[in-house]
PDB file of C-alpha atoms and ligand atoms in Angstrom:
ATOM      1  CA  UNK A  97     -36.500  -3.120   2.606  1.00 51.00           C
ATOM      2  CA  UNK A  98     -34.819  -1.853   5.713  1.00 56.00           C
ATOM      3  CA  UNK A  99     -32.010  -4.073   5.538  1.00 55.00           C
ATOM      4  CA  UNK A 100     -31.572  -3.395   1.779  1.00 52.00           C
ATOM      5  CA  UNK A 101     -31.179   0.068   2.521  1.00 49.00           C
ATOM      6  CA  UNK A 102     -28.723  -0.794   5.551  1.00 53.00           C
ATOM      7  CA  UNK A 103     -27.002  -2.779   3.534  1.00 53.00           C
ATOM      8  CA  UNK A 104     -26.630  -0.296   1.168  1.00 51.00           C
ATOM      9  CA  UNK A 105     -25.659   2.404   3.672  1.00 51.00           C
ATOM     10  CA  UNK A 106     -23.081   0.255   5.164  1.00 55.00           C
ATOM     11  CA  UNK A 107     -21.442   0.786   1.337  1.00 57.00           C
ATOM     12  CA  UNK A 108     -22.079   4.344   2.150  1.00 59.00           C
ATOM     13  CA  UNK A 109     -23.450   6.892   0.256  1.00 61.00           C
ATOM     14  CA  UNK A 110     -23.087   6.830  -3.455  1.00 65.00           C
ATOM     15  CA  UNK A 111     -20.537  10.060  -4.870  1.00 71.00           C
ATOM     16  CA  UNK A 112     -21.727  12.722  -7.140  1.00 70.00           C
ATOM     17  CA  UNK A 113     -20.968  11.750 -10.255  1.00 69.00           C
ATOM     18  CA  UNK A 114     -18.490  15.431 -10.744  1.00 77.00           C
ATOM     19  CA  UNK A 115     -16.726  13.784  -7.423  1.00 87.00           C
ATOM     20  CA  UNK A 116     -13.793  12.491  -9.033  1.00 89.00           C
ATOM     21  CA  UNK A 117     -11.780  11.723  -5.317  1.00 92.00           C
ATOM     22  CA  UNK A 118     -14.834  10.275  -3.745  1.00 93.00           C
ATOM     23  CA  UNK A 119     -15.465   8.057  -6.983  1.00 92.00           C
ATOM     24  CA  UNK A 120     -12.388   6.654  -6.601  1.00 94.00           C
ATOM     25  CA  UNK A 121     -12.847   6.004  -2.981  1.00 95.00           C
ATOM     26  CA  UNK A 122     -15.842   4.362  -4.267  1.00 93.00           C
ATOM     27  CA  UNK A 123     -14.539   2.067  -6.593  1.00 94.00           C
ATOM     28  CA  UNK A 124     -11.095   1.834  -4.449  1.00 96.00           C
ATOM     29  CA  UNK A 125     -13.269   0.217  -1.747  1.00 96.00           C
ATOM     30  CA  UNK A 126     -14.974  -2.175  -4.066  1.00 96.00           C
ATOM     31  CA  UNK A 127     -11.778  -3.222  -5.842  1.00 97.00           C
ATOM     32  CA  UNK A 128     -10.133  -3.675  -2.542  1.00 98.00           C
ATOM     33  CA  UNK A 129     -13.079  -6.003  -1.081  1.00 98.00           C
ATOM     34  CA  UNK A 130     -13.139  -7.871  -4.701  1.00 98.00           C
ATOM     35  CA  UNK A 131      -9.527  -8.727  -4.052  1.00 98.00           C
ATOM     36  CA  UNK A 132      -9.743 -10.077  -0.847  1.00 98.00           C
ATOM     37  CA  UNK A 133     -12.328 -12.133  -1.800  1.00 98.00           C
ATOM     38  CA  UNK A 134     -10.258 -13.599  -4.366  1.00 98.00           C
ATOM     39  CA  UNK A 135      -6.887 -14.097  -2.296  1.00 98.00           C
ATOM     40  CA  UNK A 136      -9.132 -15.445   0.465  1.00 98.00           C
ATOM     41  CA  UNK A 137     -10.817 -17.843  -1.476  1.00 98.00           C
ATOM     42  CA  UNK A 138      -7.954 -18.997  -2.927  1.00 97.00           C
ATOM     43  CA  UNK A 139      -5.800 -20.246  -0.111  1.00 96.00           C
ATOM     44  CA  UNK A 140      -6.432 -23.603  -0.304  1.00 94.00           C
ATOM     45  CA  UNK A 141      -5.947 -23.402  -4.410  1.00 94.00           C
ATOM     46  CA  UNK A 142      -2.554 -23.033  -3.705  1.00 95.00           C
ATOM     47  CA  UNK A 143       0.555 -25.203  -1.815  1.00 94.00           C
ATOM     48  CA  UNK A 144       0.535 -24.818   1.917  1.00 95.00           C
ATOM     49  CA  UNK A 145       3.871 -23.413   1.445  1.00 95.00           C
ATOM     50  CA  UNK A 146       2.278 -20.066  -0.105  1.00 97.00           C
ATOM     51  CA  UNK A 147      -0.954 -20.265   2.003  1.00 97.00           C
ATOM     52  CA  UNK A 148       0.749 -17.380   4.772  1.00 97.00           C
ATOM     53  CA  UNK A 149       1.578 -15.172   1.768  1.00 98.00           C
ATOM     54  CA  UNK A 150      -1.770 -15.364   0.400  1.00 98.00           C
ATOM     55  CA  UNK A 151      -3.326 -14.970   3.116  1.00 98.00           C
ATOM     56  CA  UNK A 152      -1.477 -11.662   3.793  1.00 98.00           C
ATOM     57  CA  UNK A 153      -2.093 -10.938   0.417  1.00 98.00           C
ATOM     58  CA  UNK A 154      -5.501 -10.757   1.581  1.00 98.00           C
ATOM     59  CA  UNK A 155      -5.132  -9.009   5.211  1.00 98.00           C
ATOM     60  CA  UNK A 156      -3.527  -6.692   2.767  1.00 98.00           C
ATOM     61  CA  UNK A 157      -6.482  -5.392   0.496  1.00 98.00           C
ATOM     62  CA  UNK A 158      -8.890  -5.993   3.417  1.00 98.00           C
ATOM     63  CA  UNK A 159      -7.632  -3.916   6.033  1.00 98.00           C
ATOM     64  CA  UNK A 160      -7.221  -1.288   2.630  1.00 98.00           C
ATOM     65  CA  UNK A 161     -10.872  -1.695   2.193  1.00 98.00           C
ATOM     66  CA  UNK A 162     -11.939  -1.263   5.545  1.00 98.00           C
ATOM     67  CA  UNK A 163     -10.097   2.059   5.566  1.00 98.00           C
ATOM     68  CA  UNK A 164     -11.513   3.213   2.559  1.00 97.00           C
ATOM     69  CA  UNK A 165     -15.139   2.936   3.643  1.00 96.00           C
ATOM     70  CA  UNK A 166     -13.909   5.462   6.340  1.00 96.00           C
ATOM     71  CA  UNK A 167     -11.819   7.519   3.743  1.00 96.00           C
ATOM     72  CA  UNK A 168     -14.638   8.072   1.643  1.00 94.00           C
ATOM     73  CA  UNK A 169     -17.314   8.627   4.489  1.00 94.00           C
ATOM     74  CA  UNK A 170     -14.410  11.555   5.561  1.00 95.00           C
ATOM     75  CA  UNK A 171     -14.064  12.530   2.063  1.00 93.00           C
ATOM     76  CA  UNK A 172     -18.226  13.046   1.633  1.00 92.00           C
ATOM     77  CA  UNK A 173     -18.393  14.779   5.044  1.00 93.00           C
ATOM     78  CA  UNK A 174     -15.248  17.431   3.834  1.00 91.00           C
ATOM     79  CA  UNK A 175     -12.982  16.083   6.420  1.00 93.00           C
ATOM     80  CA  UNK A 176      -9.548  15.200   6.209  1.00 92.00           C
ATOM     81  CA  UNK A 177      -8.234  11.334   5.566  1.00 94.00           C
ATOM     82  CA  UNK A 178      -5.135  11.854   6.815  1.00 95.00           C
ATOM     83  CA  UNK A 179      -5.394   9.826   9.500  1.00 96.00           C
ATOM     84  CA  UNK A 180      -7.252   6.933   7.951  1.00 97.00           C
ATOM     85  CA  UNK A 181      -5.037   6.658   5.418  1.00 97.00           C
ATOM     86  CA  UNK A 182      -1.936   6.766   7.492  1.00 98.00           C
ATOM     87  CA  UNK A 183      -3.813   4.105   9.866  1.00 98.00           C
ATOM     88  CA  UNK A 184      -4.192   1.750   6.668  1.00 98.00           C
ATOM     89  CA  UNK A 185      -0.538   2.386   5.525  1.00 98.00           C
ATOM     90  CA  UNK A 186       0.954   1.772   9.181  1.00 98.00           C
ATOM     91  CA  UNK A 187      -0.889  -1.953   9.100  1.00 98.00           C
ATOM     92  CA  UNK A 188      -0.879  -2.690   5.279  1.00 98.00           C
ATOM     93  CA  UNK A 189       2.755  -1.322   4.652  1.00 98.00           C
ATOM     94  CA  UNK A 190       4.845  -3.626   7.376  1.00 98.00           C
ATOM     95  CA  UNK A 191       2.234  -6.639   5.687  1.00 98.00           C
ATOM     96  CA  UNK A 192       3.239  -5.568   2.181  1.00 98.00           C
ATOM     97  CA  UNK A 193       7.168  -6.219   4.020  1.00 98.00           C
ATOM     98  CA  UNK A 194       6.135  -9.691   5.707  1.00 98.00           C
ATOM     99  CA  UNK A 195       5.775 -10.764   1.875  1.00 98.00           C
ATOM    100  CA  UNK A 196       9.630 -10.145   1.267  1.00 98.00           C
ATOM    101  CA  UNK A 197      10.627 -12.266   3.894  1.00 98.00           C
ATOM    102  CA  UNK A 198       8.036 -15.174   3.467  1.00 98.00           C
ATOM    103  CA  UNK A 199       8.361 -15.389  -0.179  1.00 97.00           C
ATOM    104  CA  UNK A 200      12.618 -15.708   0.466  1.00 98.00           C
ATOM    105  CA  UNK A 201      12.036 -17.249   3.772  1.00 97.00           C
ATOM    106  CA  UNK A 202      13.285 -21.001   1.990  1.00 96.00           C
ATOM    107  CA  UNK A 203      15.742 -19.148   0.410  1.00 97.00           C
ATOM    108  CA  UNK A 204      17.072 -17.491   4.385  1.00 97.00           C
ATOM    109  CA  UNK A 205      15.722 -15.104   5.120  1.00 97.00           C
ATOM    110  CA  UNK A 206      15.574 -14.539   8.525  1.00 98.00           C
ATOM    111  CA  UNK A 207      13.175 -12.415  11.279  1.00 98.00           C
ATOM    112  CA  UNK A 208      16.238 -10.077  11.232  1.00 98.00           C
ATOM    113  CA  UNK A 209      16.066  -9.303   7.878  1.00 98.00           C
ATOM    114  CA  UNK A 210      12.078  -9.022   8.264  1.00 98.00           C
ATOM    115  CA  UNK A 211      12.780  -6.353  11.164  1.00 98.00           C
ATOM    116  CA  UNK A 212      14.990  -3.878   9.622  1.00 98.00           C
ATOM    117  CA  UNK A 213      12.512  -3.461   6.615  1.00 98.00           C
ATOM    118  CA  UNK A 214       9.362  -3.215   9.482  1.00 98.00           C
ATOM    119  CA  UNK A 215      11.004  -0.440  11.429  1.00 98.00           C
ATOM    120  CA  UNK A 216      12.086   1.253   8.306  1.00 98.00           C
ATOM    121  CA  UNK A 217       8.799   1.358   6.601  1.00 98.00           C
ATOM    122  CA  UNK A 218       6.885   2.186   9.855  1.00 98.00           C
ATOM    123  CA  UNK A 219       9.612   5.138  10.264  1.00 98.00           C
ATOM    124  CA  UNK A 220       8.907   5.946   7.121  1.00 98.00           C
ATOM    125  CA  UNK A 221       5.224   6.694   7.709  1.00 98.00           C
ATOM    126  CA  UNK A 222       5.660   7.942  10.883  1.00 98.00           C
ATOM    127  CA  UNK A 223       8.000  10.395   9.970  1.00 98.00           C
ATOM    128  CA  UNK A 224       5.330  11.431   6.857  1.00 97.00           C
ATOM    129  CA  UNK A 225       2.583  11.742   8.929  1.00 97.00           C
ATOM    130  CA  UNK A 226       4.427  14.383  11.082  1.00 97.00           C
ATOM    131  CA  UNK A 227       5.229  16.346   7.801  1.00 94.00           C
ATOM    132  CA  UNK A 228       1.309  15.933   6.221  1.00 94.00           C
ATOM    133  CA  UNK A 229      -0.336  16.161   9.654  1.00 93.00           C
ATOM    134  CA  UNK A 230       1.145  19.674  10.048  1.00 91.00           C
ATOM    135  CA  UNK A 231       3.017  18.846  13.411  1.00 95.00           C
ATOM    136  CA  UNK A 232       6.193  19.820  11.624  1.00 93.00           C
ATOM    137  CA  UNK A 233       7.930  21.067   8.495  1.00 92.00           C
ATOM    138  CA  UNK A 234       6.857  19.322   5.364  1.00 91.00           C
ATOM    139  CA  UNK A 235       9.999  19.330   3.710  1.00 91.00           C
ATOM    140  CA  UNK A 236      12.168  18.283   6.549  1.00 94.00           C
ATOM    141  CA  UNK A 237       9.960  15.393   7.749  1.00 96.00           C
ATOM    142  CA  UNK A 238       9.215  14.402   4.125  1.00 95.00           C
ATOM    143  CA  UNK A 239      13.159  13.953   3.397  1.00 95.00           C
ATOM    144  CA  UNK A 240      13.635  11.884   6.539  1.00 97.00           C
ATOM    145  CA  UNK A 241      10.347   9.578   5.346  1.00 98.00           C
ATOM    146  CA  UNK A 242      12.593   9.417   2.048  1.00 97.00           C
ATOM    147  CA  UNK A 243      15.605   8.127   3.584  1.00 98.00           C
ATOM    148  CA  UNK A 244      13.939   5.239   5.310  1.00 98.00           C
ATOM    149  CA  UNK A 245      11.916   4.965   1.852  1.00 98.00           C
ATOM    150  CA  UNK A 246      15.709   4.938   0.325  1.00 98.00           C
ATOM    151  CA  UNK A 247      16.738   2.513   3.306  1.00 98.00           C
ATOM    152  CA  UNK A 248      13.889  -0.020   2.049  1.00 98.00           C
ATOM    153  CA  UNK A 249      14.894   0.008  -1.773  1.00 98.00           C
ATOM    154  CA  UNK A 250      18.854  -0.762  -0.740  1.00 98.00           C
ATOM    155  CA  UNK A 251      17.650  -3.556   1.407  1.00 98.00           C
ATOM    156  CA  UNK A 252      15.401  -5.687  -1.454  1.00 98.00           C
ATOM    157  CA  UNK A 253      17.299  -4.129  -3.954  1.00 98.00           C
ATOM    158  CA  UNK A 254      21.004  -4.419  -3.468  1.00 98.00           C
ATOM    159  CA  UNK A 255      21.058  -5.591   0.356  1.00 97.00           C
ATOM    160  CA  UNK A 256      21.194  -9.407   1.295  1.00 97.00           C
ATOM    161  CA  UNK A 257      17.116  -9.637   0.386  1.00 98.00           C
ATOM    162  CA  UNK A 258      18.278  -9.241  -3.175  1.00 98.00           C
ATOM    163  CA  UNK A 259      21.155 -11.774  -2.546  1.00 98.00           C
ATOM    164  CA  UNK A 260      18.725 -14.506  -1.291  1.00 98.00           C
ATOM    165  CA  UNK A 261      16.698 -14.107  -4.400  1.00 98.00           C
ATOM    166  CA  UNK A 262      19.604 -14.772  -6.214  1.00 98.00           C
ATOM    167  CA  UNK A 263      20.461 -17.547  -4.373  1.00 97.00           C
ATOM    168  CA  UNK A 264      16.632 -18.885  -4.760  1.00 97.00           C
ATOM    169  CA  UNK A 265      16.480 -18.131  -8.607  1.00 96.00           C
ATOM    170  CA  UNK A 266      13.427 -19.335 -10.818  1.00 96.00           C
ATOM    171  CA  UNK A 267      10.263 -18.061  -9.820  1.00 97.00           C
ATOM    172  CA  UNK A 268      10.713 -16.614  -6.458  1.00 97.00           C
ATOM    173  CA  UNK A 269      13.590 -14.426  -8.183  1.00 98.00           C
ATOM    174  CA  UNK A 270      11.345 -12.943 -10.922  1.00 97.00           C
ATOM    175  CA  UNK A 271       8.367 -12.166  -7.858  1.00 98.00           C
ATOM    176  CA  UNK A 272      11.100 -11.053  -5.699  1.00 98.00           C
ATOM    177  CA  UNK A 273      11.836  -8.654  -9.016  1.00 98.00           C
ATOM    178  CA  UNK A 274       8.378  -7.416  -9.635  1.00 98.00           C
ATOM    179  CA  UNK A 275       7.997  -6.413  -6.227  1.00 98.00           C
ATOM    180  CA  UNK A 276      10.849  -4.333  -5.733  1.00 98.00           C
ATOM    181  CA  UNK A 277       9.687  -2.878  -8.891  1.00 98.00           C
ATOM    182  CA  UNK A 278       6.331  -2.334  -6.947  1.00 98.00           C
ATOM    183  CA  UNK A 279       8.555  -0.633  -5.048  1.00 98.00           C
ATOM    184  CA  UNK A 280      10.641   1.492  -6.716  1.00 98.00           C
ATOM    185  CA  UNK A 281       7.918   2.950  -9.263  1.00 97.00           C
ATOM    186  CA  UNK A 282       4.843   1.900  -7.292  1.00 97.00           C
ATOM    187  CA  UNK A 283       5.636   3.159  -4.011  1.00 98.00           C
ATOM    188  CA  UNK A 284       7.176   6.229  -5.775  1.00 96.00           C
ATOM    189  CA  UNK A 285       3.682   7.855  -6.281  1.00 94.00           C
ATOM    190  CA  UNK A 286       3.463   8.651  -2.691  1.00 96.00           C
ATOM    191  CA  UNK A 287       5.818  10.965  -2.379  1.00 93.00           C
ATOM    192  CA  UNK A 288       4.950  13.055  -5.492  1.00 88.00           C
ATOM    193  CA  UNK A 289       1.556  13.377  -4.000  1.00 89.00           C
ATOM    194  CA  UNK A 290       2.721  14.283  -0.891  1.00 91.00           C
ATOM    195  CA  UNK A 291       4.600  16.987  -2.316  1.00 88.00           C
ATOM    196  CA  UNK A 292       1.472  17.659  -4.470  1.00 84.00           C
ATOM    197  CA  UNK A 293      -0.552  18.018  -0.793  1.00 82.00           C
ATOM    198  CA  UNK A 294       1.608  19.046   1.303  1.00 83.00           C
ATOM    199  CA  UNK A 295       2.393  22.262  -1.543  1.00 75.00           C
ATOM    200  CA  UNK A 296       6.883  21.080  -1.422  1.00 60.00           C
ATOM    201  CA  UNK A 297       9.311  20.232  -3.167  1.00 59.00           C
ATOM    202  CA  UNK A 298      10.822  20.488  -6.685  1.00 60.00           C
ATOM    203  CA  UNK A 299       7.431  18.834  -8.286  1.00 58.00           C
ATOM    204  CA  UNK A 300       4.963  20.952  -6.891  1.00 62.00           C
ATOM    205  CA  UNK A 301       4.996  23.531  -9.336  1.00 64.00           C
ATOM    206  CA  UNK A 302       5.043  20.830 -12.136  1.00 63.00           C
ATOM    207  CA  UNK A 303       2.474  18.189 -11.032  1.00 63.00           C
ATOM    208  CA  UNK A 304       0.029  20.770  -9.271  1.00 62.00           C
ATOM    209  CA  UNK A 305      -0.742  21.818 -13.064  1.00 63.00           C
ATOM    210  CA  UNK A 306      -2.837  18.877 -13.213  1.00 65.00           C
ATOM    211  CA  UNK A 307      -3.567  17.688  -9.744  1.00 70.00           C
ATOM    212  CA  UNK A 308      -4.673  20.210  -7.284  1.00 74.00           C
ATOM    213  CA  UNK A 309      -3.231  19.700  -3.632  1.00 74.00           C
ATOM    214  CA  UNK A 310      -6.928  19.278  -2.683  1.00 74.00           C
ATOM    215  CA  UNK A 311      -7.372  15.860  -4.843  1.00 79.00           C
ATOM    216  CA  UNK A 312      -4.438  14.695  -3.562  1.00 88.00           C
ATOM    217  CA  UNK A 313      -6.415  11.828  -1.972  1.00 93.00           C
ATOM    218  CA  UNK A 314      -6.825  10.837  -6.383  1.00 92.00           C
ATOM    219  CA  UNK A 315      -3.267  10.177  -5.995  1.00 92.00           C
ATOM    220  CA  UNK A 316      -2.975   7.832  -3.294  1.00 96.00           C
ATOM    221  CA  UNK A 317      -6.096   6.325  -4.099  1.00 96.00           C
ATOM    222  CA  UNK A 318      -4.714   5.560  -7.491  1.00 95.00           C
ATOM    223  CA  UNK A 319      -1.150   4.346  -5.921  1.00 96.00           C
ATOM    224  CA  UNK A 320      -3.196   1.861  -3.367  1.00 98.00           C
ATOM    225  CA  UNK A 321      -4.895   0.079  -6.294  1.00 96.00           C
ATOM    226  CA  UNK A 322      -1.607  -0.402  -7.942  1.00 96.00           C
ATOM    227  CA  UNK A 323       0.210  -1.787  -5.534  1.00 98.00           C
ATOM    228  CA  UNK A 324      -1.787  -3.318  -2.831  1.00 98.00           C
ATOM    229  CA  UNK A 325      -3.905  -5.539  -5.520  1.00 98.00           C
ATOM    230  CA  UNK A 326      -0.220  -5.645  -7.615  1.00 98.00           C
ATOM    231  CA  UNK A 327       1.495  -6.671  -4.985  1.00 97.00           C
ATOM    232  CA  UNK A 328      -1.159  -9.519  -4.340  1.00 98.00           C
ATOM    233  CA  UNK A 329      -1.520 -10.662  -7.884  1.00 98.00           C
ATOM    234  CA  UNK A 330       2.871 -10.814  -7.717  1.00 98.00           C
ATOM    235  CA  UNK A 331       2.283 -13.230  -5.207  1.00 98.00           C
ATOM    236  CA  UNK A 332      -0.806 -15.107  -6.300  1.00 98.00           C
ATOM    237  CA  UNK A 333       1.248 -15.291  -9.689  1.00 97.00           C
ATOM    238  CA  UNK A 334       3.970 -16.951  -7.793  1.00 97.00           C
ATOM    239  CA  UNK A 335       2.125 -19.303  -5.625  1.00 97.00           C
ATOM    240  CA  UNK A 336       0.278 -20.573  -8.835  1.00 96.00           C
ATOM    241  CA  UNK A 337       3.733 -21.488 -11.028  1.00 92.00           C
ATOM    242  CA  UNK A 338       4.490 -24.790 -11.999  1.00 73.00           C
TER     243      UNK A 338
HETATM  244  C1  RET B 344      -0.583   0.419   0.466  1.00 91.49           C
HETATM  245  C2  RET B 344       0.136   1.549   0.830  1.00 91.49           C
HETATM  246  C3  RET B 344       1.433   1.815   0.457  1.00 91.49           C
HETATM  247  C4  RET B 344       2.236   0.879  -0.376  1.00 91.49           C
HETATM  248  C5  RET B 344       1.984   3.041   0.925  1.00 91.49           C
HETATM  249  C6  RET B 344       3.227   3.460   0.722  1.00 91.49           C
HETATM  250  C7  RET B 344       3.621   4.739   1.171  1.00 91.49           C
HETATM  251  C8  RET B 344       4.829   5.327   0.921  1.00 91.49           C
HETATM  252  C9  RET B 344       5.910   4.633   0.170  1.00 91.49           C
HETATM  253  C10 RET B 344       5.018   6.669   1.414  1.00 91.49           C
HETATM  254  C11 RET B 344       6.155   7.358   1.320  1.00 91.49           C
HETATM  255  C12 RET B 344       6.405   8.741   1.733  1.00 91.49           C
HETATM  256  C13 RET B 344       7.667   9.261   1.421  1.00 91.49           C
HETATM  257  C14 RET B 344       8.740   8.408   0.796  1.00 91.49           C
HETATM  258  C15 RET B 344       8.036  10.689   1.658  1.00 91.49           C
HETATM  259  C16 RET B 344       6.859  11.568   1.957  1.00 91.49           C
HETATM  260  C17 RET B 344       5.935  10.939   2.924  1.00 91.49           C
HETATM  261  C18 RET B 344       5.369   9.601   2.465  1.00 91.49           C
HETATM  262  C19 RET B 344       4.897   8.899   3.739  1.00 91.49           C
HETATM  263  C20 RET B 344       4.158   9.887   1.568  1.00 91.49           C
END
């Protein structure tokens, strides 16, 4: 009986069921776990020559999941996530970059390549967090977070990333496709709720109508599903063709 409840606590508590954030923290963790359970037990489904990006594919939604059992314990206790979630983004975010370059690796891509989009995504979060933290001006540490963000889409999108997939064609093209799309409209929803939570910017007056800045963890919670078990599924999707 003890370890059934220990079990159970280890899941943490269960959210009120008016606790819209921490019910998506809820099912966010479960979701995330249910994932890596499937990428993981699917690496040897698959040709060793995907078996890394599965695998990371899996690092991915675990670490997530991990953090979210944190996120929601924060959330229940009325503390802030900010640093979990910045934590998860600052591991799972470079990952979600390691998938560019293994997935056009064949094609030549190269740990240069793999670099520039690390540094800019990890400047990109570390550059948010200063804005969301509070340690300096939303609005002015958001825009620099954007540029990097900016910096990320040129490099998959019209930078020599997007040339490779060319080059590669077939399958790896149309992944390499739907993730920058991840990207582009995906990753987008980050920066609206930061604007949301953070109470700057052009949308805030607009999106705060239906999300208040204190749910803003709904947001993100909603954006981490999309992509981190999209982004996954891209790559399953492509490990699995013909
Ligand atoms: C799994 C987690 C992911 C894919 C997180 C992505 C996060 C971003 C793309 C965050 C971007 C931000 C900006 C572009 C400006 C404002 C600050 C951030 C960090 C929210």
């Amino acid at each position: 009986m003890e370890l059934f409840l220990n079990t159970f606590y280890f899941f943490g508590d269960v959210p009120a069921g008016d606790d819209l954030v921490g019910i998506t923290f809820w099912i966010g963790t479960m979701a995330m776990m249910a994932a890596s359970v499937f990428f993981f037990l699917n690496l040897n489904a698959v040709d060793s020559k995907w078996r890394s990006s599965i695998l990371v594919s899996g690092l991915i939604t675990f670490i997530a999941a991990v953090h979210y059992m944190y996120m929601r314990d924060a959330h229940a206790g009325g503390e802030s996530t900010t640093i979990f979630r910045y934590v998860d983004w600052i591991l799972t975010v470079p990952l979600m970059c390691v998938e560019f370059y293994l997935i056009l690796k064949a094609a030549g891509a190269t740990t240069k390549h793999l670099r520039l989009l690390i540094w800019a995504s990890v400047a990109m979060l570390l550059t948010g967090y200063v804005g969301e933290a509070g340690l300096g001006d939303a609005a002015i540490w958001g825009g620099l977070s954007g540029l990097a963000y900016f910096y990320i889409v040129y490099l998959i999108k019209w930078g020599e990333l997007a040339k490779l997939a060319e080059k590669a064609g077939g399958s790896v093209l149309s992944a390499h496709k739907m993730l920058v799309n991840f990207v582009i409209i995906g990753w987008a929803i980050y920066p609206i709720g930061y604007m949301i939570g953070t109470g700057d910017g052009m949308w805030y007056e607009f999106m705060s109508s239906w999300v208040a800045a204190e749910n803003i963890d709904l947001v993100y919670n909603i954006g981490d599903s999309i992509n981190k078990i999209g982004f996954g599924l891209v790559v399953y999707n492509l490990a699995v063709s013909k």
